[in-house]
Amino acid sequence: MKDVTSAWQAITGHPLRLLGSPWPWRALAYLLTSLPGGGVAAVVAAFGRQTALLFAMITLVVVTVVLSGPIATMERWRLRLIDPAGVTAPKPGARTFSATWREIGYALLWATILPAVDGVILTVAALTIVSFASDLPSAWLTALVVAAGAAGCAYLFTVVAAAQGALARSLLAAPPEERMNELTRSRARLVDAFEAERRRIERDLHDGAQHRLTAVLMQLGLAQLDVREDPERTAGAISLAYEHTQAALDELRRVIRGIHPPALTDRGLEAAVTDLARHCPVPVTLDLDLPRRPPPGVEAAAYFCVSECLTNVIRHSDARQVTIRATMSGRCLALEVSDDGIGGADPAAGSGITGLADRVGVLEGTLSLSSPPGGPTVIRMELPCD
C-alpha cells in the first residue's frame, strides 16, 4: 500500500490489501498504548468506597486538567502511529481559550472513556476468538477460525483506531483561524525574504557580472583601435577581455545556481542534494529514499531547506559530521538534517531557521528543531506532496 498515508485511507482505499499492510498492527499499537491512560480511573472505580471515590475522581479531574498540555503533546506524537502526517500544535504565544479547553476535554477522555472503550474492544475480540476456537473438534478448523477472527480484528482495530485518531485530530489540531493567521504571517515574511533576495541578485549582477562585462567592452574597444598599429597590444587586450568574459560567466552561473540550481531541474532532488553534500566542507552522510520526484514547489523548498541547514552547520555548529535523511512515503516528503556540533540553535538569533519554517509553513508542512546545548542539532521537515 505504497500511496496510503493514514489508517482511514487504508480502510477506504483497498480493504483486501489492508490485511497485508502494517496498518492493522499500527492500529493495535495505538489502541494498546491508550490503555495506561485509564489505569488510575479503573483502580479508583473498582476499589474505591463511595465517599473516597468522589474525592478520588475530583483529584483525577484536577490532575488531568493540570497535565492536559503534556498529555496533548504526547497524544499528538502517538497519533503518528495511524496518521504519520500528525497534527500541528497551537503556537505557545498564540494559544487560544478554545484550544486550551479542547486539550482539557481530550485529556479527560484520555483518562476515562477512551481506554475503557479500547479495553473492552480488545478483551471481547480476544475472548470471542478463544471461545469459538476452543469448541472446535479439529486443529484445521481451529486454525481457520483463528485466521478469520484475526482478519476481522484487523478491520475492527483499524476502524476504531482511525475513529479515535479523527477525534484526537479534531480536538488537538491548531484552530483553523490560527493556522490561517500563521500562514498569512509566513507568506508575509516570505514576501520580504523574496524582496531581499531580489535585491541581492540585482546587487550581485550589478557589482559582479555587469562590471566584468563593461570591462570586456572597454578592452574590445581598445583592441579595435590598436588592431593595426600594435598587434601585440591588441592580442593582450583580447586575452584580458577573454578572462573578464570567463569570470562574468562564472559569476552568472553562481547567481543562477543560487536562484534555482540546474541539477534540481534536470535530475531532481536526490541529485541536487548529493551535489550540495559534495561541495560541503563538512563530511556529509546521505540516506535518501526518493522513489519518485516530488512536485516542483515541494522539491525546490526541500532543496533550499537542506542548503540553508548546511550553511548553518558550516557557519555556526563546529560539526565534524552531518547526516541528511530523506524519505518519501505516500504523499509526504520527510527530511532530516542532523549534525554533531555544539548545538544551541536559536530561531530568534537570526540563524535562518525562521526562514525555513516559513518555506515549510507556506506549503502546509511542519518543521521541528532539537538543538540542546552541546548538541546534536536535528532539524526535521515534513512536506505534503498532494
Short mmCIF file of C-alpha atoms in Angstrom, two decimals:
data_model
loop_
_atom_site.label_atom_id
_atom_site.label_comp_id
_atom_site.label_asym_id
_atom_site.label_seq_id
_atom_site.Cartn_x
_atom_site.Cartn_y
_atom_site.Cartn_z
CA MET A 1 0.00 0.00 0.00
CA LYS A 2 2.66 2.45 -1.14
CA ASP A 3 0.42 5.52 -1.50
CA VAL A 4 -1.55 5.05 1.72
CA THR A 5 -0.65 7.61 4.36
CA SER A 6 -3.24 7.05 7.11
CA ALA A 7 -5.41 4.34 8.63
CA TRP A 8 -8.54 5.86 7.07
CA GLN A 9 -7.02 5.62 3.61
CA ALA A 10 -6.03 2.02 4.30
CA ILE A 11 -9.66 1.16 5.09
CA THR A 12 -11.33 3.06 2.28
CA GLY A 13 -8.70 2.58 -0.41
CA HIS A 14 -8.35 -1.21 -0.86
CA PRO A 15 -9.80 -3.25 2.05
CA LEU A 16 -8.29 -6.57 0.92
CA ARG A 17 -4.77 -5.15 0.88
CA LEU A 18 -5.27 -3.95 4.43
CA LEU A 19 -4.55 -7.43 5.78
CA GLY A 20 -1.09 -7.48 4.23
CA SER A 21 -0.16 -3.97 5.31
CA PRO A 22 1.29 -2.70 8.61
CA TRP A 23 -1.81 -0.61 9.36
CA PRO A 24 -3.66 -3.23 11.49
CA TRP A 25 -0.53 -3.62 13.63
CA ARG A 26 -0.14 0.13 13.94
CA ALA A 27 -3.81 0.38 14.89
CA LEU A 28 -3.36 -2.34 17.52
CA ALA A 29 -0.35 -0.49 18.92
CA TYR A 30 -2.40 2.72 19.02
CA LEU A 31 -5.20 1.03 20.97
CA LEU A 32 -2.84 -0.75 23.37
CA THR A 33 -0.93 2.42 24.18
CA SER A 34 -4.20 4.13 25.10
CA LEU A 35 -4.85 1.73 27.99
CA PRO A 36 -2.41 3.21 30.57
CA GLY A 37 -4.30 6.49 30.47
CA GLY A 38 -7.26 4.97 32.26
CA GLY A 39 -5.31 2.92 34.77
CA VAL A 40 -5.84 5.25 37.70
CA ALA A 41 -9.52 5.76 36.90
CA ALA A 42 -10.08 2.00 36.65
CA VAL A 43 -8.43 1.36 40.00
CA VAL A 44 -10.49 4.10 41.64
CA ALA A 45 -13.73 2.84 40.13
CA ALA A 46 -13.09 -0.77 41.12
CA PHE A 47 -11.73 -0.45 44.66
CA GLY A 48 -12.72 2.96 45.99
CA ARG A 49 -15.52 3.42 48.54
CA GLN A 50 -18.37 5.71 47.65
CA THR A 51 -17.10 8.70 49.67
CA ALA A 52 -13.47 8.11 48.74
CA LEU A 53 -14.48 7.55 45.15
CA LEU A 54 -15.92 11.06 44.83
CA PHE A 55 -12.75 12.61 46.29
CA ALA A 56 -10.55 10.42 44.09
CA MET A 57 -12.48 11.32 40.96
CA ILE A 58 -12.21 15.05 41.74
CA THR A 59 -8.48 14.59 42.28
CA LEU A 60 -8.23 12.71 38.98
CA VAL A 61 -10.04 15.51 37.13
CA VAL A 62 -7.83 18.20 38.68
CA VAL A 63 -4.63 16.31 37.88
CA THR A 64 -5.82 15.63 34.33
CA VAL A 65 -6.64 19.29 33.80
CA VAL A 66 -3.22 20.37 35.09
CA LEU A 67 -1.45 17.84 32.87
CA SER A 68 -3.63 18.42 29.82
CA GLY A 69 -0.79 20.18 27.96
CA PRO A 70 1.77 17.36 28.26
CA ILE A 71 -0.98 14.80 27.58
CA ALA A 72 -1.92 16.65 24.39
CA THR A 73 1.73 16.78 23.30
CA MET A 74 2.12 13.04 23.90
CA GLU A 75 -1.10 12.28 22.02
CA ARG A 76 -0.02 14.33 19.01
CA TRP A 77 3.11 12.20 18.90
CA ARG A 78 1.13 8.95 19.40
CA LEU A 79 -1.28 9.89 16.62
CA ARG A 80 1.56 9.34 14.14
CA LEU A 81 1.03 5.59 14.58
CA ILE A 82 -2.11 5.81 12.45
CA ASP A 83 -1.64 9.21 10.77
CA PRO A 84 2.03 9.91 10.03
CA ALA A 85 1.24 13.44 8.89
CA GLY A 86 0.46 14.29 12.53
CA VAL A 87 -1.23 17.48 13.66
CA THR A 88 0.04 21.00 14.12
CA ALA A 89 0.02 22.14 17.75
CA PRO A 90 -1.11 25.67 18.64
CA LYS A 91 1.77 28.13 18.88
CA PRO A 92 2.77 28.89 22.50
CA GLY A 93 2.35 32.61 22.03
CA ALA A 94 -0.92 32.29 20.14
CA ARG A 95 -2.76 29.73 22.25
CA THR A 96 -6.46 30.47 22.40
CA PHE A 97 -9.01 29.81 25.12
CA SER A 98 -10.78 27.37 22.80
CA ALA A 99 -7.59 25.37 22.15
CA THR A 100 -6.90 25.05 25.88
CA TRP A 101 -10.39 23.76 26.60
CA ARG A 102 -10.21 21.27 23.75
CA GLU A 103 -6.94 19.92 25.16
CA ILE A 104 -8.57 19.61 28.60
CA GLY A 105 -11.55 17.81 27.07
CA TYR A 106 -9.32 15.36 25.27
CA ALA A 107 -7.24 14.76 28.40
CA LEU A 108 -10.41 13.82 30.31
CA LEU A 109 -11.41 11.42 27.52
CA TRP A 110 -7.87 10.01 27.52
CA ALA A 111 -8.11 9.26 31.25
CA THR A 112 -11.62 7.80 31.30
CA ILE A 113 -13.71 6.84 28.28
CA LEU A 114 -11.14 6.06 25.56
CA PRO A 115 -9.09 3.47 27.50
CA ALA A 116 -12.30 1.85 28.75
CA VAL A 117 -13.67 1.52 25.21
CA ASP A 118 -10.35 0.20 23.87
CA GLY A 119 -10.00 -2.25 26.75
CA VAL A 120 -13.49 -3.64 26.18
CA ILE A 121 -12.96 -4.00 22.43
CA LEU A 122 -9.60 -5.75 22.81
CA THR A 123 -10.87 -8.07 25.54
CA VAL A 124 -14.10 -9.02 23.76
CA ALA A 125 -12.25 -9.65 20.49
CA ALA A 126 -9.70 -11.93 22.20
CA LEU A 127 -12.32 -13.82 24.22
CA THR A 128 -14.56 -14.31 21.20
CA ILE A 129 -11.78 -15.87 19.14
CA VAL A 130 -10.67 -18.09 22.02
CA SER A 131 -14.21 -19.28 22.85
CA PHE A 132 -15.01 -20.19 19.24
CA ALA A 133 -11.66 -21.87 18.63
CA SER A 134 -11.74 -23.91 21.84
CA ASP A 135 -15.01 -25.69 20.93
CA LEU A 136 -13.93 -26.92 17.50
CA PRO A 137 -13.15 -30.62 17.03
CA SER A 138 -10.12 -30.34 14.74
CA ALA A 139 -6.93 -28.33 14.63
CA TRP A 140 -7.63 -27.40 10.99
CA LEU A 141 -10.96 -25.78 11.87
CA THR A 142 -9.36 -24.10 14.85
CA ALA A 143 -6.65 -22.56 12.68
CA LEU A 144 -9.28 -21.45 10.14
CA VAL A 145 -11.40 -19.78 12.83
CA VAL A 146 -8.37 -18.09 14.37
CA ALA A 147 -7.32 -16.78 10.94
CA ALA A 148 -10.81 -15.48 10.20
CA GLY A 149 -11.01 -13.92 13.64
CA ALA A 150 -7.62 -12.25 13.20
CA ALA A 151 -8.75 -10.81 9.85
CA GLY A 152 -11.94 -9.49 11.44
CA CYS A 153 -9.93 -7.97 14.30
CA ALA A 154 -7.62 -6.31 11.79
CA TYR A 155 -10.57 -4.45 10.27
CA LEU A 156 -12.16 -3.75 13.65
CA PHE A 157 -8.99 -2.41 15.27
CA THR A 158 -8.16 -0.25 12.26
CA VAL A 159 -11.65 1.28 12.15
CA VAL A 160 -11.70 2.00 15.89
CA ALA A 161 -8.16 3.44 15.87
CA ALA A 162 -8.94 5.60 12.83
CA ALA A 163 -12.11 6.92 14.50
CA GLN A 164 -10.22 7.78 17.68
CA GLY A 165 -7.45 9.35 15.62
CA ALA A 166 -10.01 11.57 13.88
CA LEU A 167 -11.34 12.60 17.29
CA ALA A 168 -7.82 13.41 18.50
CA ARG A 169 -7.07 15.40 15.36
CA SER A 170 -10.27 17.44 15.69
CA LEU A 171 -9.52 18.32 19.34
CA LEU A 172 -5.73 18.69 19.31
CA ALA A 173 -5.00 20.37 15.99
CA ALA A 174 -4.39 24.10 15.92
CA PRO A 175 -7.62 26.03 15.26
CA PRO A 176 -8.23 26.85 11.58
CA GLU A 177 -8.06 30.59 12.26
CA GLU A 178 -4.66 30.18 13.95
CA ARG A 179 -3.33 28.13 11.06
CA MET A 180 -4.62 30.77 8.64
CA ASN A 181 -3.04 33.58 10.66
CA GLU A 182 0.29 31.76 10.83
CA LEU A 183 0.10 31.03 7.10
CA THR A 184 -0.54 34.72 6.43
CA ARG A 185 2.43 35.73 8.60
CA SER A 186 4.65 33.15 6.91
CA ARG A 187 3.69 34.41 3.49
CA ALA A 188 4.33 38.00 4.54
CA ARG A 189 7.79 37.04 5.79
CA LEU A 190 8.44 35.15 2.57
CA VAL A 191 7.47 38.19 0.51
CA ASP A 192 10.02 40.21 2.49
CA ALA A 193 12.60 37.46 2.04
CA PHE A 194 11.97 37.27 -1.70
CA GLU A 195 12.30 41.04 -1.99
CA ALA A 196 15.61 40.92 -0.13
CA GLU A 197 16.74 38.07 -2.37
CA ARG A 198 15.76 40.06 -5.46
CA ARG A 199 17.86 42.99 -4.25
CA ARG A 200 20.77 40.65 -3.55
CA ILE A 201 20.61 39.20 -7.06
CA GLU A 202 20.38 42.68 -8.55
CA ARG A 203 23.41 43.77 -6.48
CA ASP A 204 25.39 40.66 -7.46
CA LEU A 205 24.66 41.21 -11.13
CA HIS A 206 25.48 44.92 -10.91
CA ASP A 207 28.67 44.57 -8.91
CA GLY A 208 29.83 41.33 -10.48
CA ALA A 209 28.78 40.32 -13.97
CA GLN A 210 27.85 43.82 -15.18
CA HIS A 211 31.17 45.26 -14.02
CA ARG A 212 33.13 42.49 -15.73
CA LEU A 213 31.16 42.78 -18.97
CA THR A 214 31.77 46.54 -19.00
CA ALA A 215 35.49 45.82 -18.70
CA VAL A 216 35.18 43.41 -21.63
CA LEU A 217 33.64 46.14 -23.79
CA MET A 218 36.43 48.54 -22.86
CA GLN A 219 39.14 46.01 -23.71
CA LEU A 220 37.50 45.14 -27.03
CA GLY A 221 37.22 48.88 -27.84
CA LEU A 222 40.92 49.35 -27.18
CA ALA A 223 41.73 46.30 -29.26
CA GLN A 224 39.69 47.70 -32.13
CA LEU A 225 41.75 50.91 -32.04
CA ASP A 226 45.10 49.13 -31.81
CA VAL A 227 44.46 46.24 -34.17
CA ARG A 228 46.55 47.82 -36.99
CA GLU A 229 49.05 49.92 -35.09
CA ASP A 230 50.07 47.49 -32.33
CA PRO A 231 49.11 43.82 -32.93
CA GLU A 232 50.86 42.67 -29.76
CA ARG A 233 48.93 45.10 -27.60
CA THR A 234 45.75 44.03 -29.39
CA ALA A 235 46.41 40.39 -28.54
CA GLY A 236 46.91 41.31 -24.87
CA ALA A 237 43.65 43.27 -24.82
CA ILE A 238 41.76 40.37 -26.39
CA SER A 239 43.30 37.94 -23.90
CA LEU A 240 42.26 40.15 -20.99
CA ALA A 241 38.75 40.50 -22.46
CA TYR A 242 38.52 36.71 -22.63
CA GLU A 243 39.46 36.42 -18.96
CA HIS A 244 36.86 39.02 -17.99
CA THR A 245 34.24 37.19 -20.07
CA GLN A 246 35.06 33.87 -18.39
CA ALA A 247 34.84 35.49 -14.94
CA ALA A 248 31.49 37.08 -15.86
CA LEU A 249 30.14 33.71 -16.97
CA ASP A 250 31.28 32.14 -13.69
CA GLU A 251 29.57 34.94 -11.79
CA LEU A 252 26.35 34.45 -13.75
CA ARG A 253 26.45 30.70 -13.13
CA ARG A 254 26.86 31.33 -9.39
CA VAL A 255 23.89 33.71 -9.33
CA ILE A 256 21.73 31.36 -11.39
CA ARG A 257 22.68 28.42 -9.18
CA GLY A 258 21.53 30.43 -6.17
CA ILE A 259 18.16 31.09 -7.81
CA HIS A 260 17.44 27.54 -8.96
CA PRO A 261 20.22 25.00 -9.50
CA PRO A 262 20.22 23.21 -12.86
CA ALA A 263 20.77 19.86 -11.14
CA LEU A 264 17.44 20.24 -9.34
CA THR A 265 15.57 21.00 -12.56
CA ASP A 266 17.26 18.36 -14.69
CA ARG A 267 17.87 15.46 -12.30
CA GLY A 268 15.70 16.03 -9.25
CA LEU A 269 16.09 16.47 -5.51
CA GLU A 270 18.34 13.47 -4.86
CA ALA A 271 20.95 14.60 -7.39
CA ALA A 272 20.79 18.21 -6.21
CA VAL A 273 21.21 17.27 -2.53
CA THR A 274 24.07 14.95 -3.47
CA ASP A 275 25.71 17.89 -5.26
CA LEU A 276 25.28 20.05 -2.13
CA ALA A 277 26.87 17.35 0.01
CA ARG A 278 29.79 17.01 -2.39
CA HIS A 279 30.65 20.70 -2.07
CA CYS A 280 30.14 20.91 1.69
CA PRO A 281 33.43 21.27 3.64
CA VAL A 282 31.95 19.21 6.49
CA PRO A 283 31.66 15.45 5.70
CA VAL A 284 28.06 14.56 4.85
CA THR A 285 26.40 11.14 5.05
CA LEU A 286 23.38 10.70 2.79
CA ASP A 287 20.42 8.38 3.35
CA LEU A 288 17.97 9.23 0.56
CA ASP A 289 14.94 7.11 -0.31
CA LEU A 290 13.08 9.02 -3.03
CA PRO A 291 11.31 6.57 -5.35
CA ARG A 292 9.81 9.44 -7.36
CA ARG A 293 10.15 13.20 -7.71
CA PRO A 294 8.01 15.44 -5.50
CA PRO A 295 6.04 18.31 -7.05
CA PRO A 296 8.31 21.15 -8.26
CA GLY A 297 7.35 23.56 -5.46
CA VAL A 298 7.96 20.96 -2.77
CA GLU A 299 11.21 19.89 -4.42
CA ALA A 300 12.50 23.47 -4.52
CA ALA A 301 11.52 24.14 -0.90
CA ALA A 302 13.19 20.91 0.24
CA TYR A 303 16.39 21.75 -1.65
CA PHE A 304 16.72 25.25 -0.24
CA CYS A 305 15.92 23.99 3.26
CA VAL A 306 18.76 21.48 3.03
CA SER A 307 21.03 24.17 1.59
CA GLU A 308 20.20 26.56 4.45
CA CYS A 309 20.77 23.80 7.02
CA LEU A 310 24.21 23.04 5.59
CA THR A 311 25.04 26.76 5.57
CA ASN A 312 24.10 26.96 9.27
CA VAL A 313 26.25 23.91 10.01
CA ILE A 314 29.27 25.46 8.29
CA ARG A 315 28.86 28.86 9.97
CA HIS A 316 27.69 28.03 13.48
CA SER A 317 27.93 24.40 14.54
CA ASP A 318 31.64 23.37 14.59
CA ALA A 319 30.36 19.97 13.49
CA ARG A 320 32.54 17.15 12.23
CA GLN A 321 29.77 15.13 10.61
CA VAL A 322 26.38 15.85 9.02
CA THR A 323 23.68 13.33 8.15
CA ILE A 324 20.90 14.06 5.67
CA ARG A 325 17.94 11.68 5.51
CA ALA A 326 15.07 11.98 3.05
CA THR A 327 12.15 9.60 2.64
CA MET A 328 9.02 9.86 0.56
CA SER A 329 6.20 7.61 1.66
CA GLY A 330 2.78 8.08 0.20
CA ARG A 331 2.07 11.78 -0.08
CA CYS A 332 4.60 13.06 2.43
CA LEU A 333 8.25 14.02 1.98
CA ALA A 334 10.23 13.85 5.22
CA LEU A 335 13.66 15.49 5.51
CA GLU A 336 16.04 15.36 8.44
CA VAL A 337 19.38 17.14 8.75
CA SER A 338 21.43 16.35 11.85
CA ASP A 339 24.95 17.26 12.94
CA ASP A 340 27.26 16.50 15.87
CA GLY A 341 28.09 20.14 16.54
CA ILE A 342 27.79 22.34 19.61
CA GLY A 343 24.00 22.73 19.41
CA GLY A 344 22.15 25.65 20.93
CA ALA A 345 20.49 26.72 17.66
CA ASP A 346 18.01 29.51 18.37
CA PRO A 347 15.41 30.56 15.76
CA ALA A 348 15.36 34.05 17.29
CA ALA A 349 19.10 34.53 16.78
CA GLY A 350 18.90 35.00 13.02
CA SER A 351 20.17 31.51 12.13
CA GLY A 352 17.79 31.17 9.17
CA ILE A 353 15.51 28.69 10.93
CA THR A 354 12.58 31.11 10.83
CA GLY A 355 13.01 31.31 7.07
CA LEU A 356 12.97 27.51 6.89
CA ALA A 357 9.77 27.41 8.93
CA ASP A 358 8.21 29.96 6.58
CA ARG A 359 9.12 27.97 3.48
CA VAL A 360 7.69 24.81 5.03
CA GLY A 361 4.65 26.55 6.52
CA VAL A 362 3.51 28.07 3.23
CA LEU A 363 3.30 24.52 1.86
CA GLU A 364 1.34 23.47 4.99
CA GLY A 365 4.24 21.36 6.17
CA THR A 366 5.79 21.07 9.62
CA LEU A 367 9.27 21.80 10.96
CA SER A 368 10.72 20.69 14.27
CA LEU A 369 14.07 21.62 15.84
CA SER A 370 16.03 19.86 18.54
CA SER A 371 19.30 21.57 19.45
CA PRO A 372 20.24 21.28 23.13
CA PRO A 373 23.49 22.96 24.25
CA GLY A 374 26.31 20.59 23.42
CA GLY A 375 24.36 19.08 20.52
CA PRO A 376 23.37 17.29 18.50
CA THR A 377 21.18 19.51 16.33
CA VAL A 378 18.36 17.80 14.43
CA ILE A 379 16.03 19.65 12.07
CA ARG A 380 13.13 17.64 10.68
CA MET A 381 10.76 18.82 7.98
CA GLU A 382 7.65 17.13 6.62
CA LEU A 383 6.15 18.45 3.38
CA PRO A 384 2.84 17.24 1.94
CA CYS A 385 3.13 16.22 -1.71
CA ASP A 386 -0.54 16.36 -2.71
#
